[in-house]
Amino acid sequence: MAVSVILKTLNEEARVGAAIESVLTALEGIGGEIIVADGGSRDRTLAIAARYPVRVVQLEPAIRPSCGIGPQLGFQYSREPFICLMDGDMLLDPDFLPEALAYLDSNPRVAGVTGHVEEMNDTSLEYIRRGRRVSPERRTGAIDRMNGGGLYRRSAVEQAGYLSDRNLHGYEEFDLGLRLRARGWSLHRLDRRFVRHFGHAINAYSLLLRRWKSGYLRGIGELLRAALGKPQWRRLIEDLPELKLWAGVYLWLIAMIALPFALPSPAMGLALDAILTAGIVGAMSLRQRSLSLGLYAVVAWVFHAAALPLGFFQSRKAPEAWIESRIVKDLS
C-alpha cells in the first residue's frame, strides 16, 4: 500500500519545505517516496528540497513547463502502486492517506480519491470567487475530476495511458478523469480535507495576465484538441459547462462588434454596447454579491474566450513520451 507522492513545483521556495514536511508526516506508518517534480525553478526551491529524503527531478532547460507536464514528469520517476499528486504550495492533511487507501481497497473500480482543498488565500479576487462558486467538481461522492490532486491507483493510470498530458496548460485533471471514466473507472471525493492550499498572493488581474503569458488560459482549447476523435470527446462536450459559457461570450463579443455597423448611427451602436456590457457586469455583480468580483468575472471570461482558439490550434507532442529531464537528487 506504499505511496509515491508527487510534489509539483515552480519557484516555491517559500512553501516547499513545509509541503515536504507535511508529506513526511503523512507517510509515517504507510511508506513510500516523495518526488519533487520541478518545472525549472530559478529560486531556492531545489536547494531547499534537496535537504530532505526526497527524489528531486527537473525539466531540461529547453522544455517549457506546463500544468500537464509536471505531474507526468513525477510519474515517470515514480515506483509505488499508488500516486498522490499535489502542489508545492500545499500542506497534506496527516490523516488523508490512510482513509483514501482504505477507500480504494474497498472499492476496486475507483481509480482515484480526493478530499476538499481548503483555500488559505483570502485576499485575491480569484480565490475569493473560486471559494464562492458552486461547482459540480466540489461535490462529495462520485466526481468527474480531481482538481487540486488526490490519490490515484497506478494500475488505472497505466490503463488510461499516462497520468497527465504534457501538452495541457490547464484542465489536465479533467482530461485524466475523462480518460479514466472512458475505461470504466470512477473517481470519488471524501467529505474531508485533502490539503490546505496557499495559492498566489498577488493581484487577481496580475494573475490573469501571468496566466495569459504562461499559456495557462489556453488549457480548454488544448483539452478540446487532445480529445478530438477520441472516445472521450462526447463525454467532454456533455460534462464541461464552460463550453456553453464561452459560446455565450463569443455571441456577446460578436454582437458588440456588429452593433455599431448594423444600426443607422454608429454612436447608437456604441451606446448599446456600453449598456449591454454594463448589464452583464451588473448581473454578475448581483450574483457574486460584489461589484469587483462581477467585473473581474467578466474580464476573465474575455481572456479565456480569446485563449481558447490559440490552445486548440497549438501543436502537440506525444503525451506518453519520455519527458527530457535530469535527476537533481536521488534517494540513497
PDB file of N, CA and C in Angstrom, residues 229-323:
ATOM      1  N   GLY A 229     -11.756  13.317 -31.786  1.00  0.00           N
ATOM      2  CA  GLY A 229     -11.699  11.997 -32.407  1.00  0.00           C
ATOM      3  C   GLY A 229     -11.469  10.849 -31.453  1.00  0.00           C
ATOM      4  N   LYS A 230     -11.391  11.136 -30.140  1.00  0.00           N
ATOM      5  CA  LYS A 230     -11.140  10.097 -29.143  1.00  0.00           C
ATOM      6  C   LYS A 230     -12.472   9.651 -28.501  1.00  0.00           C
ATOM      7  N   PRO A 231     -12.467   8.491 -27.822  1.00  0.00           N
ATOM      8  CA  PRO A 231     -13.702   8.007 -27.189  1.00  0.00           C
ATOM      9  C   PRO A 231     -14.291   8.986 -26.176  1.00  0.00           C
ATOM     10  N   GLN A 232     -13.450   9.817 -25.578  1.00  0.00           N
ATOM     11  CA  GLN A 232     -13.929  10.719 -24.533  1.00  0.00           C
ATOM     12  C   GLN A 232     -14.510  12.024 -25.061  1.00  0.00           C
ATOM     13  N   TRP A 233     -14.517  12.234 -26.388  1.00  0.00           N
ATOM     14  CA  TRP A 233     -14.948  13.523 -26.944  1.00  0.00           C
ATOM     15  C   TRP A 233     -16.383  13.856 -26.551  1.00  0.00           C
ATOM     16  N   ARG A 234     -17.302  12.921 -26.749  1.00  0.00           N
ATOM     17  CA  ARG A 234     -18.712  13.203 -26.460  1.00  0.00           C
ATOM     18  C   ARG A 234     -18.922  13.504 -24.983  1.00  0.00           C
ATOM     19  N   ARG A 235     -18.244  12.746 -24.129  1.00  0.00           N
ATOM     20  CA  ARG A 235     -18.392  12.974 -22.692  1.00  0.00           C
ATOM     21  C   ARG A 235     -17.832  14.331 -22.303  1.00  0.00           C
ATOM     22  N   LEU A 236     -16.748  14.753 -22.950  1.00  0.00           N
ATOM     23  CA  LEU A 236     -16.178  16.073 -22.678  1.00  0.00           C
ATOM     24  C   LEU A 236     -17.200  17.162 -22.982  1.00  0.00           C
ATOM     25  N   ILE A 237     -17.831  17.089 -24.141  1.00  0.00           N
ATOM     26  CA  ILE A 237     -18.810  18.097 -24.545  1.00  0.00           C
ATOM     27  C   ILE A 237     -19.980  18.135 -23.572  1.00  0.00           C
ATOM     28  N   GLU A 238     -20.382  16.969 -23.089  1.00  0.00           N
ATOM     29  CA  GLU A 238     -21.516  16.895 -22.172  1.00  0.00           C
ATOM     30  C   GLU A 238     -21.175  17.366 -20.765  1.00  0.00           C
ATOM     31  N   ASP A 239     -19.936  17.135 -20.335  1.00  0.00           N
ATOM     32  CA  ASP A 239     -19.571  17.351 -18.931  1.00  0.00           C
ATOM     33  C   ASP A 239     -18.886  18.678 -18.647  1.00  0.00           C
ATOM     34  N   LEU A 240     -18.600  19.471 -19.679  1.00  0.00           N
ATOM     35  CA  LEU A 240     -17.840  20.696 -19.465  1.00  0.00           C
ATOM     36  C   LEU A 240     -18.759  21.910 -19.629  1.00  0.00           C
ATOM     37  N   PRO A 241     -19.342  22.421 -18.541  1.00  0.00           N
ATOM     38  CA  PRO A 241     -20.282  23.546 -18.653  1.00  0.00           C
ATOM     39  C   PRO A 241     -19.640  24.825 -19.166  1.00  0.00           C
ATOM     40  N   GLU A 242     -18.317  24.944 -19.037  1.00  0.00           N
ATOM     41  CA  GLU A 242     -17.636  26.142 -19.503  1.00  0.00           C
ATOM     42  C   GLU A 242     -17.831  26.364 -21.000  1.00  0.00           C
ATOM     43  N   LEU A 243     -18.049  25.290 -21.751  1.00  0.00           N
ATOM     44  CA  LEU A 243     -18.207  25.441 -23.205  1.00  0.00           C
ATOM     45  C   LEU A 243     -19.430  26.288 -23.535  1.00  0.00           C
ATOM     46  N   LYS A 244     -20.511  26.109 -22.787  1.00  0.00           N
ATOM     47  CA  LYS A 244     -21.706  26.936 -23.002  1.00  0.00           C
ATOM     48  C   LYS A 244     -21.412  28.395 -22.634  1.00  0.00           C
ATOM     49  N   LEU A 245     -20.634  28.588 -21.587  1.00  0.00           N
ATOM     50  CA  LEU A 245     -20.283  29.948 -21.190  1.00  0.00           C
ATOM     51  C   LEU A 245     -19.465  30.637 -22.264  1.00  0.00           C
ATOM     52  N   TRP A 246     -18.439  29.923 -22.799  1.00  0.00           N
ATOM     53  CA  TRP A 246     -17.602  30.559 -23.821  1.00  0.00           C
ATOM     54  C   TRP A 246     -18.406  30.829 -25.083  1.00  0.00           C
ATOM     55  N   ALA A 247     -19.359  29.942 -25.424  1.00  0.00           N
ATOM     56  CA  ALA A 247     -20.218  30.190 -26.580  1.00  0.00           C
ATOM     57  C   ALA A 247     -21.028  31.467 -26.378  1.00  0.00           C
ATOM     58  N   GLY A 248     -21.532  31.657 -25.157  1.00  0.00           N
ATOM     59  CA  GLY A 248     -22.252  32.888 -24.851  1.00  0.00           C
ATOM     60  C   GLY A 248     -21.368  34.115 -24.938  1.00  0.00           C
ATOM     61  N   VAL A 249     -20.125  33.986 -24.489  1.00  0.00           N
ATOM     62  CA  VAL A 249     -19.181  35.108 -24.567  1.00  0.00           C
ATOM     63  C   VAL A 249     -18.894  35.463 -26.026  1.00  0.00           C
ATOM     64  N   TYR A 250     -18.737  34.443 -26.877  1.00  0.00           N
ATOM     65  CA  TYR A 250     -18.483  34.710 -28.301  1.00  0.00           C
ATOM     66  C   TYR A 250     -19.669  35.437 -28.934  1.00  0.00           C
ATOM     67  N   LEU A 251     -20.896  35.030 -28.603  1.00  0.00           N
ATOM     68  CA  LEU A 251     -22.079  35.704 -29.135  1.00  0.00           C
ATOM     69  C   LEU A 251     -22.135  37.147 -28.675  1.00  0.00           C
ATOM     70  N   TRP A 252     -21.789  37.378 -27.422  1.00  0.00           N
ATOM     71  CA  TRP A 252     -21.764  38.742 -26.885  1.00  0.00           C
ATOM     72  C   TRP A 252     -20.737  39.592 -27.628  1.00  0.00           C
ATOM     73  N   LEU A 253     -19.536  39.050 -27.810  1.00  0.00           N
ATOM     74  CA  LEU A 253     -18.487  39.817 -28.490  1.00  0.00           C
ATOM     75  C   LEU A 253     -18.850  40.088 -29.951  1.00  0.00           C
ATOM     76  N   ILE A 254     -19.460  39.106 -30.607  1.00  0.00           N
ATOM     77  CA  ILE A 254     -19.897  39.323 -31.995  1.00  0.00           C
ATOM     78  C   ILE A 254     -20.938  40.433 -32.060  1.00  0.00           C
ATOM     79  N   ALA A 255     -21.873  40.414 -31.101  1.00  0.00           N
ATOM     80  CA  ALA A 255     -22.898  41.467 -31.051  1.00  0.00           C
ATOM     81  C   ALA A 255     -22.263  42.831 -30.805  1.00  0.00           C
ATOM     82  N   MET A 256     -21.260  42.875 -29.948  1.00  0.00           N
ATOM     83  CA  MET A 256     -20.567  44.136 -29.651  1.00  0.00           C
ATOM     84  C   MET A 256     -19.922  44.714 -30.917  1.00  0.00           C
ATOM     85  N   ILE A 257     -19.326  43.835 -31.719  1.00  0.00           N
ATOM     86  CA  ILE A 257     -18.663  44.291 -32.944  1.00  0.00           C
ATOM     87  C   ILE A 257     -19.690  44.689 -34.004  1.00  0.00           C
ATOM     88  N   ALA A 258     -20.802  43.946 -34.068  1.00  0.00           N
ATOM     89  CA  ALA A 258     -21.775  44.158 -35.145  1.00  0.00           C
ATOM     90  C   ALA A 258     -22.669  45.366 -34.916  1.00  0.00           C
ATOM     91  N   LEU A 259     -23.009  45.681 -33.675  1.00  0.00           N
ATOM     92  CA  LEU A 259     -23.992  46.734 -33.402  1.00  0.00           C
ATOM     93  C   LEU A 259     -23.631  48.089 -34.017  1.00  0.00           C
ATOM     94  N   PRO A 260     -22.407  48.588 -33.892  1.00  0.00           N
ATOM     95  CA  PRO A 260     -22.108  49.907 -34.489  1.00  0.00           C
ATOM     96  C   PRO A 260     -22.288  49.940 -36.006  1.00  0.00           C
ATOM     97  N   PHE A 261     -22.175  48.782 -36.661  1.00  0.00           N
ATOM     98  CA  PHE A 261     -22.323  48.731 -38.117  1.00  0.00           C
ATOM     99  C   PHE A 261     -23.761  48.415 -38.531  1.00  0.00           C
ATOM    100  N   ALA A 262     -24.506  47.729 -37.673  1.00  0.00           N
ATOM    101  CA  ALA A 262     -25.853  47.291 -38.020  1.00  0.00           C
ATOM    102  C   ALA A 262     -26.898  48.384 -37.828  1.00  0.00           C
ATOM    103  N   LEU A 263     -26.624  49.329 -36.946  1.00  0.00           N
ATOM    104  CA  LEU A 263     -27.597  50.384 -36.671  1.00  0.00           C
ATOM    105  C   LEU A 263     -27.335  51.610 -37.541  1.00  0.00           C
ATOM    106  N   PRO A 264     -28.349  52.444 -37.730  1.00  0.00           N
ATOM    107  CA  PRO A 264     -28.180  53.638 -38.580  1.00  0.00           C
ATOM    108  C   PRO A 264     -27.079  54.565 -38.092  1.00  0.00           C
ATOM    109  N   SER A 265     -26.901  54.625 -36.776  1.00  0.00           N
ATOM    110  CA  SER A 265     -25.880  55.505 -36.197  1.00  0.00           C
ATOM    111  C   SER A 265     -24.852  54.674 -35.433  1.00  0.00           C
ATOM    112  N   PRO A 266     -23.558  54.782 -35.787  1.00  0.00           N
ATOM    113  CA  PRO A 266     -22.520  54.079 -35.021  1.00  0.00           C
ATOM    114  C   PRO A 266     -22.536  54.443 -33.540  1.00  0.00           C
ATOM    115  N   ALA A 267     -22.852  55.721 -33.252  1.00  0.00           N
ATOM    116  CA  ALA A 267     -22.889  56.164 -31.859  1.00  0.00           C
ATOM    117  C   ALA A 267     -23.961  55.406 -31.085  1.00  0.00           C
ATOM    118  N   MET A 268     -25.096  55.157 -31.739  1.00  0.00           N
ATOM    119  CA  MET A 268     -26.167  54.390 -31.088  1.00  0.00           C
ATOM    120  C   MET A 268     -25.695  52.964 -30.803  1.00  0.00           C
ATOM    121  N   GLY A 269     -24.974  52.401 -31.766  1.00  0.00           N
ATOM    122  CA  GLY A 269     -24.453  51.057 -31.567  1.00  0.00           C
ATOM    123  C   GLY A 269     -23.471  50.987 -30.413  1.00  0.00           C
ATOM    124  N   LEU A 270     -22.588  51.970 -30.328  1.00  0.00           N
ATOM    125  CA  LEU A 270     -21.624  52.001 -29.225  1.00  0.00           C
ATOM    126  C   LEU A 270     -22.334  52.194 -27.882  1.00  0.00           C
ATOM    127  N   ALA A 271     -23.393  53.003 -27.900  1.00  0.00           N
ATOM    128  CA  ALA A 271     -24.157  53.214 -26.668  1.00  0.00           C
ATOM    129  C   ALA A 271     -24.815  51.912 -26.219  1.00  0.00           C
ATOM    130  N   LEU A 272     -25.366  51.160 -27.187  1.00  0.00           N
ATOM    131  CA  LEU A 272     -25.965  49.870 -26.844  1.00  0.00           C
ATOM    132  C   LEU A 272     -24.904  48.880 -26.360  1.00  0.00           C
ATOM    133  N   ASP A 273     -23.710  48.947 -26.946  1.00  0.00           N
ATOM    134  CA  ASP A 273     -22.601  48.118 -26.471  1.00  0.00           C
ATOM    135  C   ASP A 273     -22.316  48.394 -24.996  1.00  0.00           C
ATOM    136  N   ALA A 274     -22.274  49.690 -24.664  1.00  0.00           N
ATOM    137  CA  ALA A 274     -21.984  50.067 -23.276  1.00  0.00           C
ATOM    138  C   ALA A 274     -23.082  49.591 -22.337  1.00  0.00           C
ATOM    139  N   ILE A 275     -24.334  49.720 -22.787  1.00  0.00           N
ATOM    140  CA  ILE A 275     -25.458  49.284 -21.950  1.00  0.00           C
ATOM    141  C   ILE A 275     -25.429  47.767 -21.762  1.00  0.00           C
ATOM    142  N   LEU A 276     -25.175  47.047 -22.858  1.00  0.00           N
ATOM    143  CA  LEU A 276     -25.113  45.585 -22.785  1.00  0.00           C
ATOM    144  C   LEU A 276     -24.008  45.127 -21.840  1.00  0.00           C
ATOM    145  N   THR A 277     -22.832  45.738 -21.957  1.00  0.00           N
ATOM    146  CA  THR A 277     -21.708  45.364 -21.093  1.00  0.00           C
ATOM    147  C   THR A 277     -22.012  45.674 -19.637  1.00  0.00           C
ATOM    148  N   ALA A 278     -22.590  46.868 -19.398  1.00  0.00           N
ATOM    149  CA  ALA A 278     -22.935  47.243 -18.025  1.00  0.00           C
ATOM    150  C   ALA A 278     -23.960  46.276 -17.441  1.00  0.00           C
ATOM    151  N   GLY A 279     -24.904  45.833 -18.279  1.00  0.00           N
ATOM    152  CA  GLY A 279     -25.908  44.891 -17.804  1.00  0.00           C
ATOM    153  C   GLY A 279     -25.297  43.550 -17.421  1.00  0.00           C
ATOM    154  N   ILE A 280     -24.345  43.080 -18.238  1.00  0.00           N
ATOM    155  CA  ILE A 280     -23.694  41.801 -17.950  1.00  0.00           C
ATOM    156  C   ILE A 280     -22.871  41.901 -16.666  1.00  0.00           C
ATOM    157  N   VAL A 281     -22.109  42.994 -16.546  1.00  0.00           N
ATOM    158  CA  VAL A 281     -21.316  43.190 -15.328  1.00  0.00           C
ATOM    159  C   VAL A 281     -22.225  43.313 -14.112  1.00  0.00           C
ATOM    160  N   GLY A 282     -23.335  44.041 -14.279  1.00  0.00           N
ATOM    161  CA  GLY A 282     -24.276  44.207 -13.174  1.00  0.00           C
ATOM    162  C   GLY A 282     -24.888  42.883 -12.742  1.00  0.00           C
ATOM    163  N   ALA A 283     -25.269  42.064 -13.721  1.00  0.00           N
ATOM    164  CA  ALA A 283     -25.866  40.765 -13.396  1.00  0.00           C
ATOM    165  C   ALA A 283     -24.873  39.876 -12.654  1.00  0.00           C
ATOM    166  N   MET A 284     -23.614  39.866 -13.109  1.00  0.00           N
ATOM    167  CA  MET A 284     -22.598  39.063 -12.430  1.00  0.00           C
ATOM    168  C   MET A 284     -22.295  39.605 -11.037  1.00  0.00           C
ATOM    169  N   SER A 285     -22.339  40.925 -10.894  1.00  0.00           N
ATOM    170  CA  SER A 285     -22.078  41.533  -9.583  1.00  0.00           C
ATOM    171  C   SER A 285     -23.159  41.145  -8.586  1.00  0.00           C
ATOM    172  N   LEU A 286     -24.419  41.124  -9.058  1.00  0.00           N
ATOM    173  CA  LEU A 286     -25.505  40.697  -8.173  1.00  0.00           C
ATOM    174  C   LEU A 286     -25.330  39.232  -7.783  1.00  0.00           C
ATOM    175  N   ARG A 287     -24.928  38.426  -8.763  1.00  0.00           N
ATOM    176  CA  ARG A 287     -24.743  37.011  -8.482  1.00  0.00           C
ATOM    177  C   ARG A 287     -23.605  36.775  -7.500  1.00  0.00           C
ATOM    178  N   GLN A 288     -22.518  37.560  -7.659  1.00  0.00           N
ATOM    179  CA  GLN A 288     -21.353  37.413  -6.788  1.00  0.00           C
ATOM    180  C   GLN A 288     -21.464  38.237  -5.506  1.00  0.00           C
ATOM    181  N   ARG A 289     -22.489  39.078  -5.456  1.00  0.00           N
ATOM    182  CA  ARG A 289     -22.696  39.986  -4.321  1.00  0.00           C
ATOM    183  C   ARG A 289     -21.514  40.940  -4.133  1.00  0.00           C
ATOM    184  N   SER A 290     -20.906  41.316  -5.267  1.00  0.00           N
ATOM    185  CA  SER A 290     -19.742  42.205  -5.207  1.00  0.00           C
ATOM    186  C   SER A 290     -19.491  42.773  -6.601  1.00  0.00           C
ATOM    187  N   LEU A 291     -19.373  44.113  -6.707  1.00  0.00           N
ATOM    188  CA  LEU A 291     -19.084  44.742  -7.996  1.00  0.00           C
ATOM    189  C   LEU A 291     -17.696  44.344  -8.484  1.00  0.00           C
ATOM    190  N   SER A 292     -16.701  44.314  -7.590  1.00  0.00           N
ATOM    191  CA  SER A 292     -15.342  43.985  -8.002  1.00  0.00           C
ATOM    192  C   SER A 292     -15.259  42.546  -8.507  1.00  0.00           C
ATOM    193  N   LEU A 293     -15.970  41.629  -7.832  1.00  0.00           N
ATOM    194  CA  LEU A 293     -15.965  40.239  -8.282  1.00  0.00           C
ATOM    195  C   LEU A 293     -16.710  40.078  -9.605  1.00  0.00           C
ATOM    196  N   GLY A 294     -17.811  40.811  -9.761  1.00  0.00           N
ATOM    197  CA  GLY A 294     -18.563  40.745 -11.006  1.00  0.00           C
ATOM    198  C   GLY A 294     -17.755  41.249 -12.183  1.00  0.00           C
ATOM    199  N   LEU A 295     -17.068  42.372 -12.009  1.00  0.00           N
ATOM    200  CA  LEU A 295     -16.234  42.924 -13.075  1.00  0.00           C
ATOM    201  C   LEU A 295     -15.089  41.980 -13.408  1.00  0.00           C
ATOM    202  N   TYR A 296     -14.460  41.429 -12.386  1.00  0.00           N
ATOM    203  CA  TYR A 296     -13.343  40.510 -12.615  1.00  0.00           C
ATOM    204  C   TYR A 296     -13.807  39.265 -13.369  1.00  0.00           C
ATOM    205  N   ALA A 297     -14.987  38.736 -13.027  1.00  0.00           N
ATOM    206  CA  ALA A 297     -15.506  37.547 -13.699  1.00  0.00           C
ATOM    207  C   ALA A 297     -15.678  37.794 -15.191  1.00  0.00           C
ATOM    208  N   VAL A 298     -16.218  38.960 -15.553  1.00  0.00           N
ATOM    209  CA  VAL A 298     -16.452  39.276 -16.968  1.00  0.00           C
ATOM    210  C   VAL A 298     -15.127  39.450 -17.709  1.00  0.00           C
ATOM    211  N   VAL A 299     -14.177  40.122 -17.080  1.00  0.00           N
ATOM    212  CA  VAL A 299     -12.859  40.286 -17.707  1.00  0.00           C
ATOM    213  C   VAL A 299     -12.202  38.917 -17.904  1.00  0.00           C
ATOM    214  N   ALA A 300     -12.316  38.051 -16.913  1.00  0.00           N
ATOM    215  CA  ALA A 300     -11.729  36.703 -17.022  1.00  0.00           C
ATOM    216  C   ALA A 300     -12.389  35.922 -18.153  1.00  0.00           C
ATOM    217  N   TRP A 301     -13.712  36.089 -18.347  1.00  0.00           N
ATOM    218  CA  TRP A 301     -14.395  35.428 -19.462  1.00  0.00           C
ATOM    219  C   TRP A 301     -13.749  35.786 -20.793  1.00  0.00           C
ATOM    220  N   VAL A 302     -13.507  37.075 -20.973  1.00  0.00           N
ATOM    221  CA  VAL A 302     -12.954  37.551 -22.243  1.00  0.00           C
ATOM    222  C   VAL A 302     -11.567  36.955 -22.476  1.00  0.00           C
ATOM    223  N   PHE A 303     -10.742  36.939 -21.445  1.00  0.00           N
ATOM    224  CA  PHE A 303      -9.394  36.367 -21.570  1.00  0.00           C
ATOM    225  C   PHE A 303      -9.474  34.884 -21.943  1.00  0.00           C
ATOM    226  N   HIS A 304     -10.335  34.125 -21.278  1.00  0.00           N
ATOM    227  CA  HIS A 304     -10.457  32.701 -21.562  1.00  0.00           C
ATOM    228  C   HIS A 304     -10.971  32.460 -22.979  1.00  0.00           C
ATOM    229  N   ALA A 305     -11.965  33.240 -23.379  1.00  0.00           N
ATOM    230  CA  ALA A 305     -12.528  33.066 -24.712  1.00  0.00           C
ATOM    231  C   ALA A 305     -11.497  33.371 -25.796  1.00  0.00           C
ATOM    232  N   ALA A 306     -10.677  34.377 -25.563  1.00  0.00           N
ATOM    233  CA  ALA A 306      -9.638  34.730 -26.538  1.00  0.00           C
ATOM    234  C   ALA A 306      -8.555  33.659 -26.610  1.00  0.00           C
ATOM    235  N   ALA A 307      -8.292  32.988 -25.494  1.00  0.00           N
ATOM    236  CA  ALA A 307      -7.217  31.996 -25.449  1.00  0.00           C
ATOM    237  C   ALA A 307      -7.633  30.642 -26.016  1.00  0.00           C
ATOM    238  N   LEU A 308      -8.940  30.344 -26.024  1.00  0.00           N
ATOM    239  CA  LEU A 308      -9.403  29.015 -26.441  1.00  0.00           C
ATOM    240  C   LEU A 308      -8.919  28.623 -27.845  1.00  0.00           C
ATOM    241  N   PRO A 309      -9.135  29.453 -28.874  1.00  0.00           N
ATOM    242  CA  PRO A 309      -8.661  29.027 -30.209  1.00  0.00           C
ATOM    243  C   PRO A 309      -7.144  28.913 -30.295  1.00  0.00           C
ATOM    244  N   LEU A 310      -6.422  29.724 -29.527  1.00  0.00           N
ATOM    245  CA  LEU A 310      -4.958  29.621 -29.525  1.00  0.00           C
ATOM    246  C   LEU A 310      -4.530  28.245 -29.013  1.00  0.00           C
ATOM    247  N   GLY A 311      -5.215  27.753 -27.994  1.00  0.00           N
ATOM    248  CA  GLY A 311      -4.895  26.436 -27.465  1.00  0.00           C
ATOM    249  C   GLY A 311      -5.294  25.316 -28.404  1.00  0.00           C
ATOM    250  N   PHE A 312      -6.439  25.479 -29.060  1.00  0.00           N
ATOM    251  CA  PHE A 312      -6.933  24.416 -29.933  1.00  0.00           C
ATOM    252  C   PHE A 312      -5.982  24.163 -31.107  1.00  0.00           C
ATOM    253  N   PHE A 313      -5.385  25.211 -31.639  1.00  0.00           N
ATOM    254  CA  PHE A 313      -4.519  25.064 -32.804  1.00  0.00           C
ATOM    255  C   PHE A 313      -3.042  24.921 -32.441  1.00  0.00           C
ATOM    256  N   GLN A 314      -2.761  24.770 -31.147  1.00  0.00           N
ATOM    257  CA  GLN A 314      -1.392  24.567 -30.705  1.00  0.00           C
ATOM    258  C   GLN A 314      -0.902  23.178 -31.123  1.00  0.00           C
ATOM    259  N   SER A 315       0.338  23.083 -31.594  1.00  0.00           N
ATOM    260  CA  SER A 315       0.897  21.784 -31.966  1.00  0.00           C
ATOM    261  C   SER A 315       1.077  20.921 -30.721  1.00  0.00           C
ATOM    262  N   ARG A 316       1.037  19.583 -30.900  1.00  0.00           N
ATOM    263  CA  ARG A 316       1.101  18.654 -29.784  1.00  0.00           C
ATOM    264  C   ARG A 316       2.277  17.700 -29.908  1.00  0.00           C
ATOM    265  N   LYS A 317       2.778  17.256 -28.735  1.00  0.00           N
ATOM    266  CA  LYS A 317       3.763  16.184 -28.661  1.00  0.00           C
ATOM    267  C   LYS A 317       3.085  14.947 -28.081  1.00  0.00           C
ATOM    268  N   ALA A 318       3.638  13.792 -28.338  1.00  0.00           N
ATOM    269  CA  ALA A 318       3.055  12.553 -27.811  1.00  0.00           C
ATOM    270  C   ALA A 318       3.006  12.625 -26.283  1.00  0.00           C
ATOM    271  N   PRO A 319       1.820  12.589 -25.674  1.00  0.00           N
ATOM    272  CA  PRO A 319       1.719  12.776 -24.219  1.00  0.00           C
ATOM    273  C   PRO A 319       2.363  11.681 -23.395  1.00  0.00           C
ATOM    274  N   GLU A 320       2.496  10.478 -23.989  1.00  0.00           N
ATOM    275  CA  GLU A 320       3.074   9.365 -23.231  1.00  0.00           C
ATOM    276  C   GLU A 320       4.592   9.269 -23.394  1.00  0.00           C
ATOM    277  N   ALA A 321       5.191  10.136 -24.223  1.00  0.00           N
ATOM    278  CA  ALA A 321       6.634  10.076 -24.468  1.00  0.00           C
ATOM    279  C   ALA A 321       7.428  10.524 -23.244  1.00  0.00           C
ATOM    280  N   TRP A 322       8.647   9.990 -23.129  1.00  0.00           N
ATOM    281  CA  TRP A 322       9.530  10.358 -22.017  1.00  0.00           C
ATOM    282  C   TRP A 322       9.804  11.862 -22.042  1.00  0.00           C
ATOM    283  N   ILE A 323       9.734  12.483 -20.870  1.00  0.00           N
ATOM    284  CA  ILE A 323       9.973  13.921 -20.759  1.00  0.00           C
ATOM    285  C   ILE A 323      11.437  14.164 -20.434  1.00  0.00           C
TER     286      ILE A 323
END
